[in-house]
Short mmCIF file of C-alpha atoms in Angstrom, two decimals:
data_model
loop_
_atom_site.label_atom_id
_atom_site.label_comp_id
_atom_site.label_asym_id
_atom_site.label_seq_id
_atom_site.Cartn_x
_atom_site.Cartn_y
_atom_site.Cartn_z
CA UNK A 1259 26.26 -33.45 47.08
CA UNK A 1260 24.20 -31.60 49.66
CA UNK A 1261 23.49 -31.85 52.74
CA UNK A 1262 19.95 -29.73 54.24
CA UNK A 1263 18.82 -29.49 58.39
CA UNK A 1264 14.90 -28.56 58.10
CA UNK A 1265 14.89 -27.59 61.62
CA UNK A 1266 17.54 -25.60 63.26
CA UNK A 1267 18.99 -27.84 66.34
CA UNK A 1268 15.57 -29.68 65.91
CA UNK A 1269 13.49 -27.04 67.14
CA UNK A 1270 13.54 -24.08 65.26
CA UNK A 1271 11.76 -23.43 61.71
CA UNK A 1272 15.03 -22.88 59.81
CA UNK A 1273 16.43 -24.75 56.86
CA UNK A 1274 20.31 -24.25 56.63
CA UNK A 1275 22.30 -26.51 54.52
CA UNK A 1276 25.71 -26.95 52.75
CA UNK A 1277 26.78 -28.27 49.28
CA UNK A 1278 29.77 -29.03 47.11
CA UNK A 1279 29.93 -29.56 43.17
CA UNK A 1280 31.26 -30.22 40.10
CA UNK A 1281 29.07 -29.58 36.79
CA UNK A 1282 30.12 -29.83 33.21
CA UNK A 1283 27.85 -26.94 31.02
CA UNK A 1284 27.46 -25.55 28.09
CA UNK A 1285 26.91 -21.49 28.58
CA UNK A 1286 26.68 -18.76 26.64
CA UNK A 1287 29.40 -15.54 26.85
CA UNK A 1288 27.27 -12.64 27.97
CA UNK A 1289 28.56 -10.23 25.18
CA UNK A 1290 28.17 -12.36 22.45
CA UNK A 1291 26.16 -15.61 21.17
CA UNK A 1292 29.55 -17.65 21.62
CA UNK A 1293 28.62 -21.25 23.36
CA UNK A 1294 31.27 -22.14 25.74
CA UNK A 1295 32.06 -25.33 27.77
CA UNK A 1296 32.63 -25.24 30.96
CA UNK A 1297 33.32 -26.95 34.12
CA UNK A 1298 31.79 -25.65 37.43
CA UNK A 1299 33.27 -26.63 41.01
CA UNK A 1300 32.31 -25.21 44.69
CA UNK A 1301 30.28 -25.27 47.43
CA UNK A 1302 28.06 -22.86 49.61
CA UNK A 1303 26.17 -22.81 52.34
CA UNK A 1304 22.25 -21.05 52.74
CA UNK A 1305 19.83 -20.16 55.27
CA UNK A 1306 16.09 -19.86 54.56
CA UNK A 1307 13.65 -19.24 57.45
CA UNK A 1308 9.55 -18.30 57.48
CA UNK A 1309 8.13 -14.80 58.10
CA UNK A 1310 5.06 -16.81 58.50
CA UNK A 1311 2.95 -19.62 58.31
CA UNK A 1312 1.54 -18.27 54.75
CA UNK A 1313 4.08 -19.38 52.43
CA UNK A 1314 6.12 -16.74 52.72
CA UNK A 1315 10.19 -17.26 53.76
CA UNK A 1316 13.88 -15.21 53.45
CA UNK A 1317 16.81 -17.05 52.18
CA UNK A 1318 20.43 -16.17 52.28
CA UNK A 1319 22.74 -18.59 50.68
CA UNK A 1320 26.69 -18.04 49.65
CA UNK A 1321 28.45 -19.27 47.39
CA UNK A 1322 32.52 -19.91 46.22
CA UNK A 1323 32.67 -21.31 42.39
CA UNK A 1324 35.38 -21.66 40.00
CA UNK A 1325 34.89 -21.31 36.41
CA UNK A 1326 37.15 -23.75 34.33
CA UNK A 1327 37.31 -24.38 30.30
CA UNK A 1328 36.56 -28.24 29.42
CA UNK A 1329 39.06 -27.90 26.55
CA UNK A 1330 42.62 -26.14 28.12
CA UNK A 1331 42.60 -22.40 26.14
CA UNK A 1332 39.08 -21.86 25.17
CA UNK A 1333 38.81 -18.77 27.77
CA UNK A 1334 40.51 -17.77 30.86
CA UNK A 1335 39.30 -19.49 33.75
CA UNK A 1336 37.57 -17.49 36.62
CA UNK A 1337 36.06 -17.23 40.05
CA UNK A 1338 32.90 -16.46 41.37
CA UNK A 1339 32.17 -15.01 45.00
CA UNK A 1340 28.83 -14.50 45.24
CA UNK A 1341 25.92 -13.82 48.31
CA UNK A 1342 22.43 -14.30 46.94
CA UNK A 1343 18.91 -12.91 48.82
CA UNK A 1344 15.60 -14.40 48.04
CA UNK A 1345 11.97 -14.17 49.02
CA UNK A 1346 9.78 -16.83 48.19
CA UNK A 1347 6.02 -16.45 48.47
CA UNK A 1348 4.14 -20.04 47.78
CA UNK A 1349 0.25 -20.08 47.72
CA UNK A 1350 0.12 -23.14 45.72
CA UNK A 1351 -2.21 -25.80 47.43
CA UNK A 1352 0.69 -28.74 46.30
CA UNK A 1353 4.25 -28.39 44.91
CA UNK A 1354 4.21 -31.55 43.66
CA UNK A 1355 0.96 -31.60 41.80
CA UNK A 1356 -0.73 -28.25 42.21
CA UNK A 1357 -4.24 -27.67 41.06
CA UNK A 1358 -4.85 -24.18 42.05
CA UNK A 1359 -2.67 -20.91 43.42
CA UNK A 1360 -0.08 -19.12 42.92
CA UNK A 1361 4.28 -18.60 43.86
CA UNK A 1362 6.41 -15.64 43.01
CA UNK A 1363 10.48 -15.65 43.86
CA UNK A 1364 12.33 -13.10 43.46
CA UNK A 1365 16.49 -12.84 44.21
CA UNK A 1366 19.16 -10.76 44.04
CA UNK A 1367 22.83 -12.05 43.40
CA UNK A 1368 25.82 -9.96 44.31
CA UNK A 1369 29.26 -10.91 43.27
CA UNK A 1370 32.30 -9.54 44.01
CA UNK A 1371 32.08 -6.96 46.74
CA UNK A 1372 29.16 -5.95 48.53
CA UNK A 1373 29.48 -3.07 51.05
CA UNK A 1374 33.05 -3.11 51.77
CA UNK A 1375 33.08 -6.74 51.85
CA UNK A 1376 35.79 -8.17 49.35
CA UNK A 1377 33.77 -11.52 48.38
CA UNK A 1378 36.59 -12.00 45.69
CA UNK A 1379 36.36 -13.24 42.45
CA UNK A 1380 34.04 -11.00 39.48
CA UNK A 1381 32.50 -8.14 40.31
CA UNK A 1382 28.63 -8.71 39.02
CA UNK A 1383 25.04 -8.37 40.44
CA UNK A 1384 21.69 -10.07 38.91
CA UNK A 1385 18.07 -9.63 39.86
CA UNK A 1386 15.57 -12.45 38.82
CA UNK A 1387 11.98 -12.60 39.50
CA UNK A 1388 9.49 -15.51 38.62
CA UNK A 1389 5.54 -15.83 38.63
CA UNK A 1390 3.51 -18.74 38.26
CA UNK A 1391 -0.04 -19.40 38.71
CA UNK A 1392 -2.45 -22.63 38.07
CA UNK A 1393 -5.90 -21.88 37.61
CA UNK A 1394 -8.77 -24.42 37.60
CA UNK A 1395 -11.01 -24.26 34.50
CA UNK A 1396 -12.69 -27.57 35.79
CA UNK A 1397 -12.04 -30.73 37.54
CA UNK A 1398 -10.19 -32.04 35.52
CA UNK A 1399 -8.26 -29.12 33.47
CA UNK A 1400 -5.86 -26.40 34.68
CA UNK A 1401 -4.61 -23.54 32.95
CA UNK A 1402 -0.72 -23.00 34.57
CA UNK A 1403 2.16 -20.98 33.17
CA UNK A 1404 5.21 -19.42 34.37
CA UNK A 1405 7.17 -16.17 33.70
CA UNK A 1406 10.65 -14.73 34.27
CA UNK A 1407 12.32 -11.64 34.09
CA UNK A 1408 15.87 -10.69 34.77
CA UNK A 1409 18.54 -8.62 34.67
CA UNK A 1410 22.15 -8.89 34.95
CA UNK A 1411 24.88 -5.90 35.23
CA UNK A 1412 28.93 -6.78 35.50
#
């Protein structure tokens, strides 16, 4: 469930919005190739706003999950704390069915503790970045494809 305000107090350009959840995943362990099932509950909250009227906007969002096992003893269930910082820069002319430009995202998860700040739960931080581009070859083709990088340190 989630619930999204595109304007701040009707006025401003803001998005804020809260959400709870419950998800039921299959993951793999980190340190090894081990598939585990697991069940995912929380909620958060996240603020996004424009720099400008080019595409580009900041977004803040936090987060409060708890990791549980579907089957009781599989692993040791475990909380994550986490406050996540994106930039999104969106050039693409639709983002439902784009036929030319570009977007790049890139975020930076911190869990744990983050400048004195005891979020709780695992200490980790990630860094993701995504590119994607759709190019016009004619009217009716497009060449589009997508990239990712990451990397994740506990």
């Amino acid at each position: 469930m989630r619930y999204q305000q595109p304007w701040l107090f009707n006025r401003l350009n803001v998005r804020v919005g809260t959400q709870a959840f419950t998800s039921f995943q299959s993951e793999s362990r980190q340190a090894s190739n081990e598939v585990l099932n697991t069940i995912r509950s929380g909620g958060g909250a996240f603020f996004e706003a424009p720099v400008k009227r080019h595409g580009l906007k900041l977004g803040l969002e936090a987060n409060a999950i708890d990791v549980n096992p579907q089957t009781n003893g599989e692993f040791e269930k475990y909380k994550l704390r986490y406050l996540r910082f994106y930039i999104d820069y969106n050039r693409l002319n639709s983002m439902i069915n784009p036929t030319e430009g570009f977007r790049v995202r890139w975020s930076y998860l911190h869990g744990g503790e983050l400048f004195g700040l005891k979020l709780g739960g695992t200490h980790y931080k990630r860094g993701k970045a995504m590119i994607s581009q759709v190019i016009p070859v004619n009217s009716r083709l497009f060449l589009a494809y997508q990239l990712f990088f990451g990397a994740y340190r506990i």
